[in-house]
PDB file of C-alpha atoms in Angstrom:
ATOM      1  CA  MET F   1      12.403 236.042 130.215  1.00  0.00           C
ATOM      2  CA  ASP F   2      13.762 239.360 131.400  1.00  0.00           C
ATOM      3  CA  GLN F   3      12.317 241.686 133.957  1.00  0.00           C
ATOM      4  CA  LYS F   4      11.166 244.225 131.362  1.00  0.00           C
ATOM      5  CA  ASN F   5       8.582 241.784 130.246  1.00  0.00           C
ATOM      6  CA  GLY F   6       6.906 241.833 133.635  1.00  0.00           C
ATOM      7  CA  SER F   7       4.631 238.947 132.786  1.00  0.00           C
ATOM      8  CA  SER F   8       6.875 236.508 134.648  1.00  0.00           C
ATOM      9  CA  PHE F   9       6.069 238.381 137.863  1.00  0.00           C
ATOM     10  CA  THR F  10       2.517 239.675 137.484  1.00  0.00           C
ATOM     11  CA  GLY F  11       1.004 237.049 135.212  1.00  0.00           C
ATOM     12  CA  PHE F  12      -1.717 237.906 132.727  1.00  0.00           C
ATOM     13  CA  ILE F  13      -5.250 239.258 132.756  1.00  0.00           C
ATOM     14  CA  LEU F  14      -7.689 237.369 130.516  1.00  0.00           C
ATOM     15  CA  LEU F  15     -10.195 240.014 129.451  1.00  0.00           C
ATOM     16  CA  GLY F  16     -12.497 237.449 127.864  1.00  0.00           C
ATOM     17  CA  PHE F  17     -16.035 238.814 127.689  1.00  0.00           C
ATOM     18  CA  SER F  18     -15.670 241.282 130.588  1.00  0.00           C
ATOM     19  CA  ASP F  19     -16.924 244.142 128.424  1.00  0.00           C
ATOM     20  CA  ARG F  20     -20.280 242.313 128.176  1.00  0.00           C
ATOM     21  CA  PRO F  21     -21.358 241.361 131.717  1.00  0.00           C
ATOM     22  CA  GLN F  22     -24.841 240.254 130.617  1.00  0.00           C
ATOM     23  CA  LEU F  23     -23.332 237.965 127.982  1.00  0.00           C
ATOM     24  CA  GLU F  24     -21.064 236.471 130.653  1.00  0.00           C
ATOM     25  CA  ARG F  25     -24.058 235.260 132.672  1.00  0.00           C
ATOM     26  CA  VAL F  26     -25.641 233.636 129.625  1.00  0.00           C
ATOM     27  CA  LEU F  27     -22.344 232.103 128.535  1.00  0.00           C
ATOM     28  CA  PHE F  28     -21.762 230.611 131.970  1.00  0.00           C
ATOM     29  CA  VAL F  29     -25.018 228.629 131.837  1.00  0.00           C
ATOM     30  CA  VAL F  30     -24.598 227.586 128.196  1.00  0.00           C
ATOM     31  CA  LEU F  31     -20.940 226.584 128.555  1.00  0.00           C
ATOM     32  CA  LEU F  32     -21.591 224.678 131.776  1.00  0.00           C
ATOM     33  CA  ILE F  33     -24.278 222.613 130.022  1.00  0.00           C
ATOM     34  CA  PHE F  34     -22.031 222.075 126.993  1.00  0.00           C
ATOM     35  CA  TYR F  35     -19.104 221.056 129.197  1.00  0.00           C
ATOM     36  CA  LEU F  36     -21.182 218.510 131.105  1.00  0.00           C
ATOM     37  CA  LEU F  37     -22.454 217.074 127.800  1.00  0.00           C
ATOM     38  CA  THR F  38     -18.860 216.916 126.552  1.00  0.00           C
ATOM     39  CA  LEU F  39     -17.802 214.968 129.635  1.00  0.00           C
ATOM     40  CA  LEU F  40     -20.787 212.631 129.361  1.00  0.00           C
ATOM     41  CA  GLY F  41     -20.565 211.988 125.620  1.00  0.00           C
ATOM     42  CA  ASN F  42     -16.827 211.433 125.362  1.00  0.00           C
ATOM     43  CA  THR F  43     -16.628 209.371 128.551  1.00  0.00           C
ATOM     44  CA  THR F  44     -19.408 207.157 127.176  1.00  0.00           C
ATOM     45  CA  ILE F  45     -17.501 206.585 123.928  1.00  0.00           C
ATOM     46  CA  ILE F  46     -14.328 205.649 125.821  1.00  0.00           C
ATOM     47  CA  ALA F  47     -16.212 203.320 128.181  1.00  0.00           C
ATOM     48  CA  LEU F  48     -18.109 201.570 125.373  1.00  0.00           C
ATOM     49  CA  SER F  49     -14.946 201.112 123.297  1.00  0.00           C
ATOM     50  CA  TYR F  50     -13.313 199.450 126.294  1.00  0.00           C
ATOM     51  CA  LEU F  51     -16.241 197.361 127.582  1.00  0.00           C
ATOM     52  CA  ASP F  52     -17.758 195.975 124.373  1.00  0.00           C
ATOM     53  CA  PRO F  53     -15.548 193.419 122.560  1.00  0.00           C
ATOM     54  CA  HIS F  54     -17.360 194.182 119.289  1.00  0.00           C
ATOM     55  CA  LEU F  55     -15.884 197.688 119.400  1.00  0.00           C
ATOM     56  CA  HIS F  56     -12.301 196.455 119.810  1.00  0.00           C
ATOM     57  CA  THR F  57     -11.517 197.533 116.244  1.00  0.00           C
ATOM     58  CA  PRO F  58      -9.078 200.117 114.826  1.00  0.00           C
ATOM     59  CA  MET F  59     -11.917 202.529 114.079  1.00  0.00           C
ATOM     60  CA  TYR F  60     -13.111 202.620 117.697  1.00  0.00           C
ATOM     61  CA  PHE F  61      -9.542 202.567 119.022  1.00  0.00           C
ATOM     62  CA  PHE F  62      -8.906 205.855 117.203  1.00  0.00           C
ATOM     63  CA  LEU F  63     -12.355 207.161 118.129  1.00  0.00           C
ATOM     64  CA  SER F  64     -11.700 206.543 121.829  1.00  0.00           C
ATOM     65  CA  ASN F  65      -8.356 208.323 121.417  1.00  0.00           C
ATOM     66  CA  LEU F  66     -10.215 211.245 119.856  1.00  0.00           C
ATOM     67  CA  SER F  67     -12.722 211.295 122.713  1.00  0.00           C
ATOM     68  CA  PHE F  68      -9.922 211.315 125.284  1.00  0.00           C
ATOM     69  CA  LEU F  69      -8.288 214.172 123.383  1.00  0.00           C
ATOM     70  CA  ASP F  70     -11.534 216.145 123.372  1.00  0.00           C
ATOM     71  CA  LEU F  71     -11.944 215.630 127.107  1.00  0.00           C
ATOM     72  CA  CYS F  72      -8.434 216.911 127.800  1.00  0.00           C
ATOM     73  CA  TYR F  73      -8.646 219.744 125.275  1.00  0.00           C
ATOM     74  CA  THR F  74     -11.901 221.100 126.661  1.00  0.00           C
ATOM     75  CA  SER F  75     -10.744 220.678 130.248  1.00  0.00           C
ATOM     76  CA  SER F  76      -7.599 222.706 129.544  1.00  0.00           C
ATOM     77  CA  THR F  77      -9.639 225.883 128.997  1.00  0.00           C
ATOM     78  CA  VAL F  78     -13.324 225.626 129.911  1.00  0.00           C
ATOM     79  CA  PRO F  79     -13.167 225.132 133.729  1.00  0.00           C
ATOM     80  CA  GLN F  80     -11.021 228.242 134.075  1.00  0.00           C
ATOM     81  CA  LEU F  81     -13.338 230.158 131.747  1.00  0.00           C
ATOM     82  CA  LEU F  82     -16.341 229.174 133.880  1.00  0.00           C
ATOM     83  CA  VAL F  83     -14.549 230.473 136.997  1.00  0.00           C
ATOM     84  CA  HIS F  84     -13.708 233.751 135.253  1.00  0.00           C
ATOM     85  CA  LEU F  85     -17.281 234.168 134.015  1.00  0.00           C
ATOM     86  CA  ARG F  86     -18.532 233.973 137.611  1.00  0.00           C
ATOM     87  CA  GLY F  87     -15.920 236.182 139.299  1.00  0.00           C
ATOM     88  CA  ALA F  88     -14.189 239.537 139.018  1.00  0.00           C
ATOM     89  CA  ASP F  89     -10.674 238.055 139.173  1.00  0.00           C
ATOM     90  CA  LYS F  90      -9.679 237.099 135.630  1.00  0.00           C
ATOM     91  CA  SER F  91      -5.965 236.657 136.222  1.00  0.00           C
ATOM     92  CA  ILE F  92      -3.785 233.742 135.235  1.00  0.00           C
ATOM     93  CA  SER F  93      -0.213 233.201 136.366  1.00  0.00           C
ATOM     94  CA  PHE F  94       2.641 233.283 133.873  1.00  0.00           C
ATOM     95  CA  VAL F  95       3.310 229.561 134.412  1.00  0.00           C
ATOM     96  CA  GLY F  96      -0.409 228.817 134.111  1.00  0.00           C
ATOM     97  CA  CYS F  97      -0.542 230.642 130.783  1.00  0.00           C
ATOM     98  CA  VAL F  98       2.485 228.752 129.461  1.00  0.00           C
ATOM     99  CA  VAL F  99       0.991 225.406 130.507  1.00  0.00           C
ATOM    100  CA  GLN F 100      -2.414 226.263 129.041  1.00  0.00           C
ATOM    101  CA  LEU F 101      -0.928 227.342 125.709  1.00  0.00           C
ATOM    102  CA  PHE F 102       1.310 224.276 125.573  1.00  0.00           C
ATOM    103  CA  PHE F 103      -1.491 221.767 126.180  1.00  0.00           C
ATOM    104  CA  SER F 104      -4.047 223.502 123.960  1.00  0.00           C
ATOM    105  CA  LEU F 105      -1.565 223.527 121.055  1.00  0.00           C
ATOM    106  CA  ALA F 106      -0.426 219.960 121.745  1.00  0.00           C
ATOM    107  CA  LEU F 107      -3.908 218.478 122.056  1.00  0.00           C
ATOM    108  CA  GLY F 108      -5.255 220.440 119.093  1.00  0.00           C
ATOM    109  CA  GLY F 109      -2.287 219.334 116.990  1.00  0.00           C
ATOM    110  CA  THR F 110      -2.757 215.712 118.029  1.00  0.00           C
ATOM    111  CA  GLU F 111      -6.379 215.887 116.907  1.00  0.00           C
ATOM    112  CA  CYS F 112      -5.306 217.296 113.533  1.00  0.00           C
ATOM    113  CA  ILE F 113      -2.937 214.387 112.924  1.00  0.00           C
ATOM    114  CA  LEU F 114      -5.279 211.778 114.385  1.00  0.00           C
ATOM    115  CA  LEU F 115      -8.090 212.805 112.026  1.00  0.00           C
ATOM    116  CA  GLY F 116      -5.701 212.156 109.141  1.00  0.00           C
ATOM    117  CA  VAL F 117      -4.838 208.732 110.563  1.00  0.00           C
ATOM    118  CA  MET F 118      -8.548 207.946 110.882  1.00  0.00           C
ATOM    119  CA  ALA F 119      -9.001 208.773 107.197  1.00  0.00           C
ATOM    120  CA  PHE F 120      -6.311 206.200 106.356  1.00  0.00           C
ATOM    121  CA  ASP F 121      -8.182 203.677 108.527  1.00  0.00           C
ATOM    122  CA  ARG F 122     -11.377 204.335 106.558  1.00  0.00           C
ATOM    123  CA  TYR F 123      -9.447 203.936 103.285  1.00  0.00           C
ATOM    124  CA  ALA F 124      -8.089 200.554 104.411  1.00  0.00           C
ATOM    125  CA  ALA F 125     -11.568 199.392 105.517  1.00  0.00           C
ATOM    126  CA  VAL F 126     -13.301 200.396 102.259  1.00  0.00           C
ATOM    127  CA  CYS F 127     -10.615 199.910  99.620  1.00  0.00           C
ATOM    128  CA  ARG F 128      -8.698 196.964 101.121  1.00  0.00           C
ATOM    129  CA  PRO F 129     -11.367 195.034 103.071  1.00  0.00           C
ATOM    130  CA  LEU F 130      -9.731 191.621 102.624  1.00  0.00           C
ATOM    131  CA  HIS F 131      -6.407 192.877 103.956  1.00  0.00           C
ATOM    132  CA  TYR F 132      -7.848 195.279 106.539  1.00  0.00           C
ATOM    133  CA  THR F 133      -6.935 193.272 109.638  1.00  0.00           C
ATOM    134  CA  VAL F 134      -3.395 192.794 108.315  1.00  0.00           C
ATOM    135  CA  ILE F 135      -2.907 196.465 107.375  1.00  0.00           C
ATOM    136  CA  MET F 136      -4.477 197.913 110.532  1.00  0.00           C
ATOM    137  CA  HIS F 137      -2.680 195.613 112.931  1.00  0.00           C
ATOM    138  CA  PRO F 138      -3.064 196.620 116.615  1.00  0.00           C
ATOM    139  CA  CYS F 139       0.680 197.342 116.841  1.00  0.00           C
ATOM    140  CA  LEU F 140       0.485 199.663 113.822  1.00  0.00           C
ATOM    141  CA  CYS F 141      -2.572 201.414 115.263  1.00  0.00           C
ATOM    142  CA  ALA F 142      -0.815 201.966 118.586  1.00  0.00           C
ATOM    143  CA  MET F 143       2.292 203.229 116.787  1.00  0.00           C
ATOM    144  CA  MET F 144       0.325 205.694 114.611  1.00  0.00           C
ATOM    145  CA  ALA F 145      -1.531 207.029 117.640  1.00  0.00           C
ATOM    146  CA  SER F 146       1.736 207.384 119.595  1.00  0.00           C
ATOM    147  CA  VAL F 147       3.448 209.171 116.707  1.00  0.00           C
ATOM    148  CA  SER F 148       0.480 211.558 116.444  1.00  0.00           C
ATOM    149  CA  TRP F 149       0.853 212.482 120.104  1.00  0.00           C
ATOM    150  CA  PHE F 150       4.653 212.786 119.888  1.00  0.00           C
ATOM    151  CA  ILE F 151       4.703 215.038 116.801  1.00  0.00           C
ATOM    152  CA  ALA F 152       2.011 217.325 118.192  1.00  0.00           C
ATOM    153  CA  PHE F 153       3.680 217.679 121.597  1.00  0.00           C
ATOM    154  CA  ALA F 154       7.061 218.351 119.966  1.00  0.00           C
ATOM    155  CA  ASN F 155       5.506 221.018 117.738  1.00  0.00           C
ATOM    156  CA  SER F 156       3.728 222.537 120.744  1.00  0.00           C
ATOM    157  CA  SER F 157       7.016 222.738 122.669  1.00  0.00           C
ATOM    158  CA  LEU F 158       8.597 224.656 119.785  1.00  0.00           C
ATOM    159  CA  GLN F 159       5.686 227.033 119.283  1.00  0.00           C
ATOM    160  CA  THR F 160       5.238 227.713 123.003  1.00  0.00           C
ATOM    161  CA  ALA F 161       8.951 228.537 123.347  1.00  0.00           C
ATOM    162  CA  LEU F 162       8.763 230.889 120.357  1.00  0.00           C
ATOM    163  CA  ILE F 163       5.694 232.685 121.692  1.00  0.00           C
ATOM    164  CA  PHE F 164       7.163 233.377 125.107  1.00  0.00           C
ATOM    165  CA  LEU F 165      10.484 234.556 123.673  1.00  0.00           C
ATOM    166  CA  VAL F 166       8.638 237.563 122.227  1.00  0.00           C
ATOM    167  CA  PRO F 167       9.277 240.686 124.375  1.00  0.00           C
ATOM    168  CA  LEU F 168       6.018 241.981 125.874  1.00  0.00           C
ATOM    169  CA  CYS F 169       7.458 245.025 127.696  1.00  0.00           C
ATOM    170  CA  GLY F 170       5.075 244.729 130.632  1.00  0.00           C
ATOM    171  CA  ARG F 171       1.909 244.204 128.594  1.00  0.00           C
ATOM    172  CA  ASN F 172      -0.208 241.576 130.299  1.00  0.00           C
ATOM    173  CA  LYS F 173      -3.850 242.078 129.243  1.00  0.00           C
ATOM    174  CA  ILE F 174      -4.873 239.318 126.847  1.00  0.00           C
ATOM    175  CA  ASP F 175      -8.003 240.165 124.879  1.00  0.00           C
ATOM    176  CA  HIS F 176      -9.222 236.579 124.942  1.00  0.00           C
ATOM    177  CA  PHE F 177     -10.635 234.013 127.358  1.00  0.00           C
ATOM    178  CA  PHE F 178      -7.563 231.752 127.347  1.00  0.00           C
ATOM    179  CA  CYS F 179      -3.898 231.881 126.373  1.00  0.00           C
ATOM    180  CA  GLU F 180      -3.853 231.442 122.610  1.00  0.00           C
ATOM    181  CA  VAL F 181      -1.290 232.299 119.940  1.00  0.00           C
ATOM    182  CA  PRO F 182      -2.908 235.241 118.064  1.00  0.00           C
ATOM    183  CA  PRO F 183      -3.867 237.351 121.135  1.00  0.00           C
ATOM    184  CA  LEU F 184      -0.497 236.662 122.785  1.00  0.00           C
ATOM    185  CA  LEU F 185       1.341 237.915 119.700  1.00  0.00           C
ATOM    186  CA  LYS F 186      -0.679 241.112 119.843  1.00  0.00           C
ATOM    187  CA  LEU F 187       0.927 241.891 123.210  1.00  0.00           C
ATOM    188  CA  ALA F 188       4.380 242.080 121.639  1.00  0.00           C
ATOM    189  CA  CYS F 189       6.179 245.421 121.638  1.00  0.00           C
ATOM    190  CA  VAL F 190       8.454 244.398 118.731  1.00  0.00           C
ATOM    191  CA  ASP F 191       7.947 243.327 115.141  1.00  0.00           C
ATOM    192  CA  THR F 192       6.603 239.755 115.210  1.00  0.00           C
ATOM    193  CA  THR F 193       6.890 239.007 111.483  1.00  0.00           C
ATOM    194  CA  VAL F 194       9.611 236.378 111.953  1.00  0.00           C
ATOM    195  CA  TYR F 195       7.729 234.703 114.813  1.00  0.00           C
ATOM    196  CA  GLU F 196       4.483 234.713 112.821  1.00  0.00           C
ATOM    197  CA  SER F 197       6.230 233.179 109.798  1.00  0.00           C
ATOM    198  CA  GLU F 198       7.727 230.370 111.880  1.00  0.00           C
ATOM    199  CA  ILE F 199       4.425 229.658 113.615  1.00  0.00           C
ATOM    200  CA  PHE F 200       2.561 229.831 110.282  1.00  0.00           C
ATOM    201  CA  PHE F 201       4.987 227.321 108.747  1.00  0.00           C
ATOM    202  CA  ALA F 202       4.551 224.914 111.672  1.00  0.00           C
ATOM    203  CA  GLY F 203       0.766 225.340 111.454  1.00  0.00           C
ATOM    204  CA  VAL F 204       0.790 224.572 107.733  1.00  0.00           C
ATOM    205  CA  ILE F 205       2.641 221.304 108.381  1.00  0.00           C
ATOM    206  CA  ILE F 206       0.334 220.238 111.224  1.00  0.00           C
ATOM    207  CA  LEU F 207      -2.843 221.227 109.374  1.00  0.00           C
ATOM    208  CA  PHE F 208      -2.278 220.651 105.676  1.00  0.00           C
ATOM    209  CA  ILE F 209      -0.349 217.377 105.652  1.00  0.00           C
ATOM    210  CA  PRO F 210      -3.253 215.590 107.429  1.00  0.00           C
ATOM    211  CA  VAL F 211      -5.722 217.448 105.174  1.00  0.00           C
ATOM    212  CA  ALA F 212      -3.841 216.215 102.089  1.00  0.00           C
ATOM    213  CA  LEU F 213      -3.939 212.662 103.476  1.00  0.00           C
ATOM    214  CA  ILE F 214      -7.676 212.983 104.152  1.00  0.00           C
ATOM    215  CA  ILE F 215      -8.432 214.299 100.661  1.00  0.00           C
ATOM    216  CA  PHE F 216      -6.314 211.604  98.992  1.00  0.00           C
ATOM    217  CA  SER F 217      -7.930 208.864 101.098  1.00  0.00           C
ATOM    218  CA  TYR F 218     -11.446 210.025 100.337  1.00  0.00           C
ATOM    219  CA  VAL F 219     -10.799 210.324  96.610  1.00  0.00           C
ATOM    220  CA  LEU F 220      -9.865 206.631  96.664  1.00  0.00           C
ATOM    221  CA  ILE F 221     -12.826 205.820  98.936  1.00  0.00           C
ATOM    222  CA  VAL F 222     -15.340 207.565  96.662  1.00  0.00           C
ATOM    223  CA  THR F 223     -13.850 205.796  93.629  1.00  0.00           C
ATOM    224  CA  ALA F 224     -14.212 202.443  95.394  1.00  0.00           C
ATOM    225  CA  VAL F 225     -17.759 203.180  96.601  1.00  0.00           C
ATOM    226  CA  LEU F 226     -18.934 204.086  93.103  1.00  0.00           C
ATOM    227  CA  ARG F 227     -17.935 200.585  92.009  1.00  0.00           C
ATOM    228  CA  ILE F 228     -20.260 199.045  94.620  1.00  0.00           C
ATOM    229  CA  LYS F 229     -23.441 197.986  92.837  1.00  0.00           C
ATOM    230  CA  SER F 230     -25.514 197.613  95.992  1.00  0.00           C
ATOM    231  CA  ALA F 231     -27.253 200.829  97.039  1.00  0.00           C
ATOM    232  CA  ALA F 232     -27.420 199.551 100.625  1.00  0.00           C
ATOM    233  CA  GLY F 233     -23.655 198.976 100.599  1.00  0.00           C
ATOM    234  CA  GLN F 234     -23.027 202.484  99.321  1.00  0.00           C
ATOM    235  CA  ARG F 235     -25.251 203.989 102.009  1.00  0.00           C
ATOM    236  CA  LYS F 236     -23.461 202.034 104.734  1.00  0.00           C
ATOM    237  CA  VAL F 237     -20.044 203.278 103.612  1.00  0.00           C
ATOM    238  CA  PHE F 238     -21.186 206.874 103.198  1.00  0.00           C
ATOM    239  CA  ARG F 239     -22.866 206.805 106.617  1.00  0.00           C
ATOM    240  CA  THR F 240     -19.668 205.597 108.300  1.00  0.00           C
ATOM    241  CA  CYS F 241     -17.369 207.953 106.412  1.00  0.00           C
ATOM    242  CA  GLY F 242     -19.838 210.844 106.577  1.00  0.00           C
ATOM    243  CA  SER F 243     -19.398 211.141 110.348  1.00  0.00           C
ATOM    244  CA  HIS F 244     -15.631 211.456 109.980  1.00  0.00           C
ATOM    245  CA  LEU F 245     -15.965 213.995 107.155  1.00  0.00           C
ATOM    246  CA  THR F 246     -18.365 216.108 109.231  1.00  0.00           C
ATOM    247  CA  VAL F 247     -15.919 216.217 112.159  1.00  0.00           C
ATOM    248  CA  VAL F 248     -13.021 216.979 109.785  1.00  0.00           C
ATOM    249  CA  SER F 249     -14.909 219.858 108.153  1.00  0.00           C
ATOM    250  CA  LEU F 250     -15.879 221.425 111.477  1.00  0.00           C
ATOM    251  CA  PHE F 251     -12.475 221.060 113.117  1.00  0.00           C
ATOM    252  CA  TYR F 252     -10.224 222.034 110.220  1.00  0.00           C
ATOM    253  CA  GLY F 253     -12.512 224.839 109.075  1.00  0.00           C
ATOM    254  CA  THR F 254     -12.388 226.618 112.421  1.00  0.00           C
ATOM    255  CA  ALA F 255      -8.672 225.837 112.996  1.00  0.00           C
ATOM    256  CA  ILE F 256      -7.673 227.289 109.624  1.00  0.00           C
ATOM    257  CA  TYR F 257      -9.866 230.333 110.232  1.00  0.00           C
ATOM    258  CA  ALA F 258      -8.291 230.923 113.642  1.00  0.00           C
ATOM    259  CA  TYR F 259      -4.620 230.216 112.951  1.00  0.00           C
ATOM    260  CA  LEU F 260      -3.866 230.629 109.250  1.00  0.00           C
ATOM    261  CA  GLN F 261      -5.256 234.114 108.669  1.00  0.00           C
ATOM    262  CA  PRO F 262      -3.501 237.452 109.123  1.00  0.00           C
ATOM    263  CA  ASN F 263      -4.111 238.928 112.583  1.00  0.00           C
ATOM    264  CA  ASN F 264      -6.014 241.896 111.178  1.00  0.00           C
ATOM    265  CA  SER F 265      -8.301 239.892 108.886  1.00  0.00           C
ATOM    266  CA  HIS F 266     -11.076 239.433 111.463  1.00  0.00           C
ATOM    267  CA  SER F 267     -12.184 241.151 114.637  1.00  0.00           C
ATOM    268  CA  GLN F 268     -11.097 239.978 118.077  1.00  0.00           C
ATOM    269  CA  ASP F 269     -14.720 239.205 118.985  1.00  0.00           C
ATOM    270  CA  GLN F 270     -14.963 236.900 115.979  1.00  0.00           C
ATOM    271  CA  GLY F 271     -11.792 235.162 117.110  1.00  0.00           C
ATOM    272  CA  LYS F 272     -13.231 234.606 120.590  1.00  0.00           C
ATOM    273  CA  PHE F 273     -16.428 233.027 119.302  1.00  0.00           C
ATOM    274  CA  VAL F 274     -14.533 230.868 116.800  1.00  0.00           C
ATOM    275  CA  SER F 275     -12.339 229.698 119.700  1.00  0.00           C
ATOM    276  CA  LEU F 276     -15.455 228.904 121.732  1.00  0.00           C
ATOM    277  CA  PHE F 277     -16.655 226.808 118.824  1.00  0.00           C
ATOM    278  CA  TYR F 278     -13.575 224.594 118.576  1.00  0.00           C
ATOM    279  CA  THR F 279     -12.844 224.404 122.297  1.00  0.00           C
ATOM    280  CA  ILE F 280     -16.335 223.445 123.481  1.00  0.00           C
ATOM    281  CA  VAL F 281     -18.912 222.991 120.688  1.00  0.00           C
ATOM    282  CA  ILE F 282     -16.919 220.587 118.501  1.00  0.00           C
ATOM    283  CA  PRO F 283     -15.704 218.364 121.398  1.00  0.00           C
ATOM    284  CA  MET F 284     -19.314 218.215 122.627  1.00  0.00           C
ATOM    285  CA  ALA F 285     -20.694 217.423 119.159  1.00  0.00           C
ATOM    286  CA  ASN F 286     -18.134 214.782 118.131  1.00  0.00           C
ATOM    287  CA  PRO F 287     -19.581 211.874 120.188  1.00  0.00           C
ATOM    288  CA  PHE F 288     -23.084 212.595 118.895  1.00  0.00           C
ATOM    289  CA  ILE F 289     -21.891 212.917 115.282  1.00  0.00           C
ATOM    290  CA  TYR F 290     -20.072 209.580 115.441  1.00  0.00           C
ATOM    291  CA  THR F 291     -22.861 207.724 117.261  1.00  0.00           C
ATOM    292  CA  LEU F 292     -25.825 209.171 115.335  1.00  0.00           C
ATOM    293  CA  ARG F 293     -27.356 206.314 113.347  1.00  0.00           C
ATOM    294  CA  ASN F 294     -24.410 204.108 114.327  1.00  0.00           C
ATOM    295  CA  LYS F 295     -25.850 200.663 114.971  1.00  0.00           C
ATOM    296  CA  ASP F 296     -22.635 199.306 116.515  1.00  0.00           C
ATOM    297  CA  VAL F 297     -22.581 201.970 119.221  1.00  0.00           C
ATOM    298  CA  ALA F 298     -26.334 201.731 119.780  1.00  0.00           C
ATOM    299  CA  GLY F 299     -26.015 197.975 120.254  1.00  0.00           C
ATOM    300  CA  ALA F 300     -23.073 198.423 122.609  1.00  0.00           C
ATOM    301  CA  MET F 301     -25.054 200.912 124.708  1.00  0.00           C
ATOM    302  CA  ARG F 302     -27.953 198.491 125.009  1.00  0.00           C
ATOM    303  CA  LYS F 303     -25.641 195.665 126.073  1.00  0.00           C
ATOM    304  CA  VAL F 304     -23.621 197.723 128.558  1.00  0.00           C
ATOM    305  CA  PHE F 305     -26.370 199.823 130.139  1.00  0.00           C
ATOM    306  CA  CYS F 306     -29.155 197.240 129.985  1.00  0.00           C
ATOM    307  CA  TRP F 307     -27.033 194.275 131.032  1.00  0.00           C
ATOM    308  CA  GLY F 308     -28.924 193.756 134.236  1.00  0.00           C
ATOM    309  CA  TYR F 309     -32.249 193.818 132.409  1.00  0.00           C
ATOM    310  CA  ASP F 310     -31.123 191.395 129.705  1.00  0.00           C
ATOM    311  CA  SER F 311     -29.738 188.911 132.177  1.00  0.00           C
ATOM    312  CA  ARG F 312     -33.038 188.302 133.914  1.00  0.00           C
TER     313      ARG F 312
END
């Protein structure tokens, strides 16, 4: 990056919510609580999936992957935001901005793909129950998870390189609380149509291919469930799949709103609050959505946390 850009020497200023000092104080308390709940909830899911043999299934393997992703994704932005909300210095180095953008894109992309893989897992469990253990072999599960991570990190490398090739001409004030694609493109002093088209195309692949897989899987799942004569059996399937669908709707809805709209279609304040939603609210809510009314997880929690009591 050449010297005219200036960002390689001075870094960036994350304006965040600095125009609303009273809101900053409220946000600090709320986000701190949400972040602690995110750490607690997702760490619990990972620990239970590891400690309880009954949860050594493909579903909980992918769920623990998702929880680890949420932990990393939230931690890539929220701790810095909390520091900025409490202090006057809202700067971030050029390298820090590159790293933050890279990991936020990579982890978000991995979650997109992983949610599609989880839909395939639900399809195999509901529509091919007799062959489920053969289809969802541990080696296949590990391979699908690894491919999800690889594709997302490769895509993030490409997008991050494209973003920071855009000339900024000394502009370094980002009207956001972390380094994200739309506000970074607004700093450009040249026409960004080509860059936006390339990033849009990559976003369509990362977002809509998993969405297509999810829709196709759930069409087959619903068809199979309607053939089940037992009302209790139908409720059990819908309860299990309903958690995944809720997470999918929340995550993809906000991601599409944030990344696949024209830059001038919504205000910057709206973009900030949407980003808050998918960087902190969704990762916090995911463990509770998946464990709510989940008897397997409830039983695992009783066994793990009440082990000493039960053994007496």
